[in-house]
Coordinates of C-alpha atoms and ligand atoms in Angstrom, one line a residue:
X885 CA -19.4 9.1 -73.0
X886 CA -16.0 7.8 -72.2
X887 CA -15.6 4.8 -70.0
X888 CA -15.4 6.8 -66.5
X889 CA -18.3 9.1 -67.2
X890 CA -20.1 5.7 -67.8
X891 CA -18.7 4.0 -64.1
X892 CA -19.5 7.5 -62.5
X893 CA -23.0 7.2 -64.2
X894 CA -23.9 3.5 -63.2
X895 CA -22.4 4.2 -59.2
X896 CA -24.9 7.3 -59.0
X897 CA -27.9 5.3 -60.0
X898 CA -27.4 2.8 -57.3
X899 CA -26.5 5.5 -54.7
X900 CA -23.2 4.9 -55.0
X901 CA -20.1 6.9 -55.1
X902 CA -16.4 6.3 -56.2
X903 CA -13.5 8.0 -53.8
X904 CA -12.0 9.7 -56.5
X905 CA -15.5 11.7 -56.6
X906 CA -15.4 12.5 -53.2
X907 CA -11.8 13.6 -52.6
X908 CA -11.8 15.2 -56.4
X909 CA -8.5 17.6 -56.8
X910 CA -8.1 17.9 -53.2
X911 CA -5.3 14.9 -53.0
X912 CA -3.5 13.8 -49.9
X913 CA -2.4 17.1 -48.5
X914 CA -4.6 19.8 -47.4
X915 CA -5.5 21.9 -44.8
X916 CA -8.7 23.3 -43.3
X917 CA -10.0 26.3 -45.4
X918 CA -13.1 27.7 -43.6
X919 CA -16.0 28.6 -45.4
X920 CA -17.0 32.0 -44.3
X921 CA -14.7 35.4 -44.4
X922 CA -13.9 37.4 -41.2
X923 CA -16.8 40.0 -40.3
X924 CA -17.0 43.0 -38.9
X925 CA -20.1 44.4 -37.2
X926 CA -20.1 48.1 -36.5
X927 CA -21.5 49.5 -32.7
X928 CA -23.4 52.5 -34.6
X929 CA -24.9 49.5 -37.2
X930 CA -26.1 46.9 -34.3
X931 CA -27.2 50.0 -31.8
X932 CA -29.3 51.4 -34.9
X933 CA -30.9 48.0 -35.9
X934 CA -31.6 47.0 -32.2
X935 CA -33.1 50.8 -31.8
X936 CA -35.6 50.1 -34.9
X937 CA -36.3 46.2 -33.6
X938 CA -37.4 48.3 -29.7
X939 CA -39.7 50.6 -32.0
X940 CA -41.1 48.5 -34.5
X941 CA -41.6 44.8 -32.5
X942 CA -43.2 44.1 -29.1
X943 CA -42.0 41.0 -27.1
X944 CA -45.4 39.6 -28.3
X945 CA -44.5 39.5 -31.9
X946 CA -41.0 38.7 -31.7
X947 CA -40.5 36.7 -28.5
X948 CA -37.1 38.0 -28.4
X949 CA -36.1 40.7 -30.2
X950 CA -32.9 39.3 -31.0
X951 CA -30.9 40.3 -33.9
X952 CA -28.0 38.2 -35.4
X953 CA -24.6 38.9 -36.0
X954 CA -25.0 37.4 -39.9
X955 CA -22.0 36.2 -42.0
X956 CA -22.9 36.8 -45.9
X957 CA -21.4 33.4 -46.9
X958 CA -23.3 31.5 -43.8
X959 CA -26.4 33.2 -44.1
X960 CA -28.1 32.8 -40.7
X961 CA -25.3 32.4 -38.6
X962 CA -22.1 33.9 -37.2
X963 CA -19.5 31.6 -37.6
X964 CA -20.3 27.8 -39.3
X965 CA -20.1 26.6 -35.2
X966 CA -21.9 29.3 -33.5
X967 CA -24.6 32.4 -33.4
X968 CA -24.1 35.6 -31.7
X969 CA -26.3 39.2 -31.7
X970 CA -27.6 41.5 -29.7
X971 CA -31.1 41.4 -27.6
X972 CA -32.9 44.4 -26.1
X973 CA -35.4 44.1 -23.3
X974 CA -37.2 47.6 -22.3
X975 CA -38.4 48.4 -19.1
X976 CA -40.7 46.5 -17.6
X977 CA -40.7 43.1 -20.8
X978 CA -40.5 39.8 -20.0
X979 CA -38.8 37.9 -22.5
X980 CA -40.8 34.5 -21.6
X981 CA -39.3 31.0 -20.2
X982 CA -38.3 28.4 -22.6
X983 CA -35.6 26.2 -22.7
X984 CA -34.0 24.4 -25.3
X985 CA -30.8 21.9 -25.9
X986 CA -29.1 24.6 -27.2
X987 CA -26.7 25.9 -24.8
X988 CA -26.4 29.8 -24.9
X989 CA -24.9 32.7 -22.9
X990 CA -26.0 36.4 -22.2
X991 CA -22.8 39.4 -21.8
X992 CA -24.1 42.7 -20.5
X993 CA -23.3 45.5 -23.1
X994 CA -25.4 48.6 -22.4
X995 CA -27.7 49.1 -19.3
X996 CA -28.1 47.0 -16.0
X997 CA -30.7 46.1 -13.5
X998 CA -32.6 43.4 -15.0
X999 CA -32.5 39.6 -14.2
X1000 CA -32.6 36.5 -15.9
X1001 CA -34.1 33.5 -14.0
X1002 CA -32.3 30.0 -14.5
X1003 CA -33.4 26.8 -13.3
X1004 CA -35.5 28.9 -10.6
X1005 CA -32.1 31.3 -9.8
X1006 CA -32.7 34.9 -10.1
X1007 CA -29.4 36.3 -11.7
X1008 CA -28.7 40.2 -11.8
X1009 CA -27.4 41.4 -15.1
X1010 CA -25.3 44.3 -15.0
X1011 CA -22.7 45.4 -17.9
X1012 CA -19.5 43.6 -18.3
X1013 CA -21.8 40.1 -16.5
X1014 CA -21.2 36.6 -18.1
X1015 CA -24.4 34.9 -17.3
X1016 CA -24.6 31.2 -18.7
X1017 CA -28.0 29.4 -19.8
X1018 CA -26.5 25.8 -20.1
X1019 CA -28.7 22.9 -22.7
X1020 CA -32.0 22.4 -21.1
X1021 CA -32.3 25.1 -18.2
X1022 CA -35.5 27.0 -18.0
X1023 CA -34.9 30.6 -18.7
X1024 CA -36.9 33.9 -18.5
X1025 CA -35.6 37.4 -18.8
X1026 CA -36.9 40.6 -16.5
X1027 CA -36.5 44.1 -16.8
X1028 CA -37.2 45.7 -13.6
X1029 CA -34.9 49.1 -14.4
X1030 CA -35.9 52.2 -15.7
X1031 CA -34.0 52.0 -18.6
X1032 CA -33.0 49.5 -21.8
X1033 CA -31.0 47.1 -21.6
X1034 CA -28.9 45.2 -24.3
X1035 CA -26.7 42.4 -24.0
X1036 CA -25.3 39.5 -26.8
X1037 CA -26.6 36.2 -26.7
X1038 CA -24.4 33.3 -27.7
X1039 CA -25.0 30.1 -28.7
X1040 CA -23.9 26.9 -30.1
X1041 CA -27.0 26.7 -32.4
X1042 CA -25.6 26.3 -35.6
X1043 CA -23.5 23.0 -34.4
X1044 CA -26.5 21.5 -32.7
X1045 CA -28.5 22.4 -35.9
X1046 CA -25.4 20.3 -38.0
X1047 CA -26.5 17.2 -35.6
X1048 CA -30.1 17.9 -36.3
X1049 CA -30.3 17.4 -32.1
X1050 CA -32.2 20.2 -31.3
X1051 CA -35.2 20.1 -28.6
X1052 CA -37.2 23.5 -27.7
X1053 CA -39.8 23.4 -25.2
X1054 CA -41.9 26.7 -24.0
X1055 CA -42.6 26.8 -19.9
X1056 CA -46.0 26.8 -19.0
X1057 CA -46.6 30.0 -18.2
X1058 CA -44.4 33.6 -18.7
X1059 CA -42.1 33.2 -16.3
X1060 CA -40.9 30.4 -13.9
X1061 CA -41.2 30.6 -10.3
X1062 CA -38.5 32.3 -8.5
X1063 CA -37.4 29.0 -6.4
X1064 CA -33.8 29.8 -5.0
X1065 CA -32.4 32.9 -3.7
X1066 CA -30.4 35.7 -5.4
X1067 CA -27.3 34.5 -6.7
X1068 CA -27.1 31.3 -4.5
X1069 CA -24.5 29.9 -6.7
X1070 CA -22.2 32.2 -5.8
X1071 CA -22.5 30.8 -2.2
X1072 CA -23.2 27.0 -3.7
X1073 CA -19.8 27.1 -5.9
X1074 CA -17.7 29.5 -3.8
X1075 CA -13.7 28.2 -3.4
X1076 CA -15.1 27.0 -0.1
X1077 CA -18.3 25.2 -0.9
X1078 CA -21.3 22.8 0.3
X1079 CA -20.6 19.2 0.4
X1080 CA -23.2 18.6 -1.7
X1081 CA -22.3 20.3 -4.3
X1082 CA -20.2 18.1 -7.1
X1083 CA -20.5 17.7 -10.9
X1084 CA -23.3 15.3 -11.6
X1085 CA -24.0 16.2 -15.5
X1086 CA -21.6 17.1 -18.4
X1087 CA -23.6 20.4 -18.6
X1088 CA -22.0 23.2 -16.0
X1089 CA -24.3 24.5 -13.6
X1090 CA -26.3 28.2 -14.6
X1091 CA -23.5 30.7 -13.3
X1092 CA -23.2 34.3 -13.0
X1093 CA -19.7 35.8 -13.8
X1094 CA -19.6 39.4 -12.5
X1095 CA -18.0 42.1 -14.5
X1096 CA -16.4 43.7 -10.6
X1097 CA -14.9 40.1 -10.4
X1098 CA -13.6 39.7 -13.8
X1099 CA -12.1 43.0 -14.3
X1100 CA -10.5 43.1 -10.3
X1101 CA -8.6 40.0 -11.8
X1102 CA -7.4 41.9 -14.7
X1103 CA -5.9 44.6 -13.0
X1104 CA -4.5 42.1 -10.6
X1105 CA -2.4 40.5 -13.7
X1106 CA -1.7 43.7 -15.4
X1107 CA 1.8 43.2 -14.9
X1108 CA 2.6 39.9 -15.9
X1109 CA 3.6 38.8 -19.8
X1110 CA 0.5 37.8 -20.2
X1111 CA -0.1 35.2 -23.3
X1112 CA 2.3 36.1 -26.4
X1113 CA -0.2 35.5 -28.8
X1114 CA -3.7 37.0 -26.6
X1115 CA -2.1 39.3 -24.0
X1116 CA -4.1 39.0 -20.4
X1117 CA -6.4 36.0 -21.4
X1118 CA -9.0 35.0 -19.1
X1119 CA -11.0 31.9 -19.6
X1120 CA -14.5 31.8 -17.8
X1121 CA -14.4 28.1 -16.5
X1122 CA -16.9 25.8 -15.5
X1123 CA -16.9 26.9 -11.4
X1124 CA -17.1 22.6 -10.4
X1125 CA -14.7 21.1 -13.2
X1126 CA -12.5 23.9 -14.4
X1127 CA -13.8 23.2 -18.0
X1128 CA -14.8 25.1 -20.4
X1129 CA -18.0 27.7 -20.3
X1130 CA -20.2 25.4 -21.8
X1131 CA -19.4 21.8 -23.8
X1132 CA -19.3 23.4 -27.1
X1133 CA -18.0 26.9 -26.1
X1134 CA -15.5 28.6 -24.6
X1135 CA -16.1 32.5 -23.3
X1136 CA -13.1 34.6 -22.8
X1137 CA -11.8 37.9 -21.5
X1138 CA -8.7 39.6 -22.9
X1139 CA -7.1 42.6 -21.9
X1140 CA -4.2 44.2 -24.6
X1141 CA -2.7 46.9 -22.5
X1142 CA -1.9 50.4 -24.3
X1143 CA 0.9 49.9 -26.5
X1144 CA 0.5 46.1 -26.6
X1145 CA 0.5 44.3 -30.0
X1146 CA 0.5 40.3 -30.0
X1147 CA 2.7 37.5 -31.9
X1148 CA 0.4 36.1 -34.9
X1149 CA -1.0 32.3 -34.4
X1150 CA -3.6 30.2 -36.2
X1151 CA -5.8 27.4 -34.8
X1152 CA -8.6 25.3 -35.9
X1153 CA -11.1 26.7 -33.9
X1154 CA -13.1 30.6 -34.8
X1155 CA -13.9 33.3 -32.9
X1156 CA -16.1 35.8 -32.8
X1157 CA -15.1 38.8 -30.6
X1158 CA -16.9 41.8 -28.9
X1159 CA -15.0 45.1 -28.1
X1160 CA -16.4 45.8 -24.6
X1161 CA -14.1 48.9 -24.0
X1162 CA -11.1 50.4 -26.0
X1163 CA -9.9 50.7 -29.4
X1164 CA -7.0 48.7 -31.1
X1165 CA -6.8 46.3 -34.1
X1166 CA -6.8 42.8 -35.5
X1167 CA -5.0 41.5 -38.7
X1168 CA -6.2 38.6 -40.2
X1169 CA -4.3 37.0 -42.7
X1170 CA -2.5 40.5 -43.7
X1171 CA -5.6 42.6 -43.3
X1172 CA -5.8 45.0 -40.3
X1173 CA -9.3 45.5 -39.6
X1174 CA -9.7 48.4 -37.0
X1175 CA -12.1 48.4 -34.1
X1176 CA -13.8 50.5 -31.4
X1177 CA -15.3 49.9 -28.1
X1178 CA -19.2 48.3 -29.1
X1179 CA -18.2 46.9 -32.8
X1180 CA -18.1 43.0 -32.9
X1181 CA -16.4 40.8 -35.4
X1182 CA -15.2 37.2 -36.3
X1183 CA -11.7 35.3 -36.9
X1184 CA -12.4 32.4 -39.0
X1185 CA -10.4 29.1 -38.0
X1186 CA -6.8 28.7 -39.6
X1187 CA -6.6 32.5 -40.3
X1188 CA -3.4 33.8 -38.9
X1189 CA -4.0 36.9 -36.6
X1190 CA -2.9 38.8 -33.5
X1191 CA -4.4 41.6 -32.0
X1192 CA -3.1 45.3 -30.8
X1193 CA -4.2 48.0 -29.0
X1194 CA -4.0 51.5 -30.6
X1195 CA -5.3 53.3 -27.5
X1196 CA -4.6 54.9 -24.4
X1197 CA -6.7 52.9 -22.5
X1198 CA -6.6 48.7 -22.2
X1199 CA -8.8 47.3 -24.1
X1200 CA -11.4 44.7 -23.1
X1201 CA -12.1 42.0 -25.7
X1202 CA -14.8 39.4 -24.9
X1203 CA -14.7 36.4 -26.9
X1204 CA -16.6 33.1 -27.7
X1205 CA -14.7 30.2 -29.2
X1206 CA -15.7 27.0 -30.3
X1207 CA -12.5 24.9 -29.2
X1208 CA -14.7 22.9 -26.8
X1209 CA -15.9 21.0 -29.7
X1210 CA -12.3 20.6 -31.6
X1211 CA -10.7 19.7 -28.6
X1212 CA -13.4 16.9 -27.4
X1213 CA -12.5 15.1 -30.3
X1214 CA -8.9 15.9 -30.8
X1215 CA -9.4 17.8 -33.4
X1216 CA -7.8 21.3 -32.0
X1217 CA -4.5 22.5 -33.7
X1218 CA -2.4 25.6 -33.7
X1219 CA 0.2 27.3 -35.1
X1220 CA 1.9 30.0 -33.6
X1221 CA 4.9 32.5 -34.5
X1222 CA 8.1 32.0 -32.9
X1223 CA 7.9 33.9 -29.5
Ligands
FE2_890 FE1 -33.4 30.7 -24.9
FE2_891 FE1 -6.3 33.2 -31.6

């Protein structure tokens, strides 16, 4: 054994470890190299699976038949950051109150007329809806409609889980009383508001963004240039501060109108995207990986890419982004072609 095996040896026995271990053949310059490789989940994959969980589990068995968007190198999650799938509720399930410090949010894909109860706050879900559960609200689910409905859930799981933080707790009973009217916060966080109303807590308030809103807005900024590198980018803010969705995650609307291709950029934070109408394309790092209206797929941090639509319609791309957390701590970069 030569003389730094033997130094290497006699650190590890006391728990010790030398820098040259720790840093070995990285050096002084590097850059971030993420961990997992951009995925791609197909509509016709998720619908099927989700199809199967509605005939095989009852809300008993599974409490929420939930099924992950699942990156092969990451095993259990999404993207290293966050955790995103797909949840059907049938007609007339409950999907029980919990809450939990994980902060999470619901987009409406397929069906409509069920609710989800937050902090007491009945909120309608209907596709194209943003509905946020921020850390620690009580939530149940309801489906009141006559037929399925699906939506993604998000969440920042997978962080929390790196900051072994988590808290669950499960509400007394199935669901939690119904103790403010329909879609108060609308009224409560309108331009022109209460008063009382003013941001007490680093978590946002429980917030419905509705799809007629959202996509009124887009058609209002068809025209402009848009953002070189995202086309017609809207962020879904925190309706007291202006800040992001939730602490750890930022949700996003983007609309590439037909014929509209973007400039590439790269940043530290990774993305995981949802085509909620249209068909177009993303290239990451070289690769163009096509997509159609219900597929869903993921842009790993430092990745060049930019994004085109191949349609003849806009395309809608809802996406969830853990900048939040990069740019908390100063930690968000990018990189963007020339424009
Ligand atoms: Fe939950
Ligand atoms: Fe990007």
């Amino acid at each position: 054994m030569d003389k730094m095996e033997q130094l290497n040896r006699e650190l590890e026995e006391k728990n010790l470890v030398g820098y040259w271990n720790i840093v070995r053949g990285r050096g002084d310059d590097y850059e971030p190299k993420s961990s997992f490789e951009p995925c791609m989940w197909k509509w016709k994959d998720v619908s099927a699976a989700i199809d199967r969980a509605g005939e095989t589990l009852g809300l008993e068995d599974s409490f929420r038949r939930f099924i992950a968007f699942r990156t092969p190198a990451l095993k259990m999650t999404t993207t290293h950051t966050m955790l995103m799938g797909a949840q059907l509720v049938k007609p007339g399930e409950i999907a029980k109150a919990h809450r939990h410090v994980m902060g999470a949010i619901r987009f409406v894909i397929r069906g409509g007329g069920a609710q989800t109860t937050v902090n007491g706050e009945p909120f309608p879900m209907e596709p194209g809806d943003l509905i946020t559960t921020p850390g620690l609200t009580w939530h149940d689910h309801y489906n009141g409609s006559a037929k399925p409905i699906i939506w993604l859930d998000g969440a920042d799981g997978p962080f929390l889980r790196f900051l072994e933080a988590a808290f669950g707790e499960r509400y007394e009973k199935d669901q939690q009383p119904q103790s403010r009217p329909v879609s108060m916060s609308t009224f409560e966080l309108a331009a022109a508001r209460p008063s009382w109303v003013s941001a007490k807590s680093i978590q946002p308030p429980p917030y419905r963004y509705r799809w007629e809103e959202t996509e009124k807005t887009l058609s209002a900024l068809g025209e402009r240039p848009g953002d070189p590198y995202d086309g017609i980018l809207l962020r879904y803010v925190d309706p007291l501060n202006g800040g992001p969705t939730l602490p750890t995650v930022s949700c996003e609307m983007q609309m590439l109108r037909p014929g509209e291709s973007t400039k590439e950029h790269r940043h530290t934070s990774s993305a995981i995207y949802h085509v909620f109408r249209g068909k177009g394309f993303t290239v990451i790092d070289g690769e163009r990986h096509e997509w159609e209206t219900g597929d869903s797929f993921t842009v790993p941090l430092w990745r060049w890419h930019s994004h085109g639509n191949s349609g003849r319609e806009p395309a809608m791309l809802f996406g969830m982004n853990d900048r939040p957390i990069l740019d908390a701590f100063g930690f968000y970069r990018e990189e963007g072609q020339k424009v």
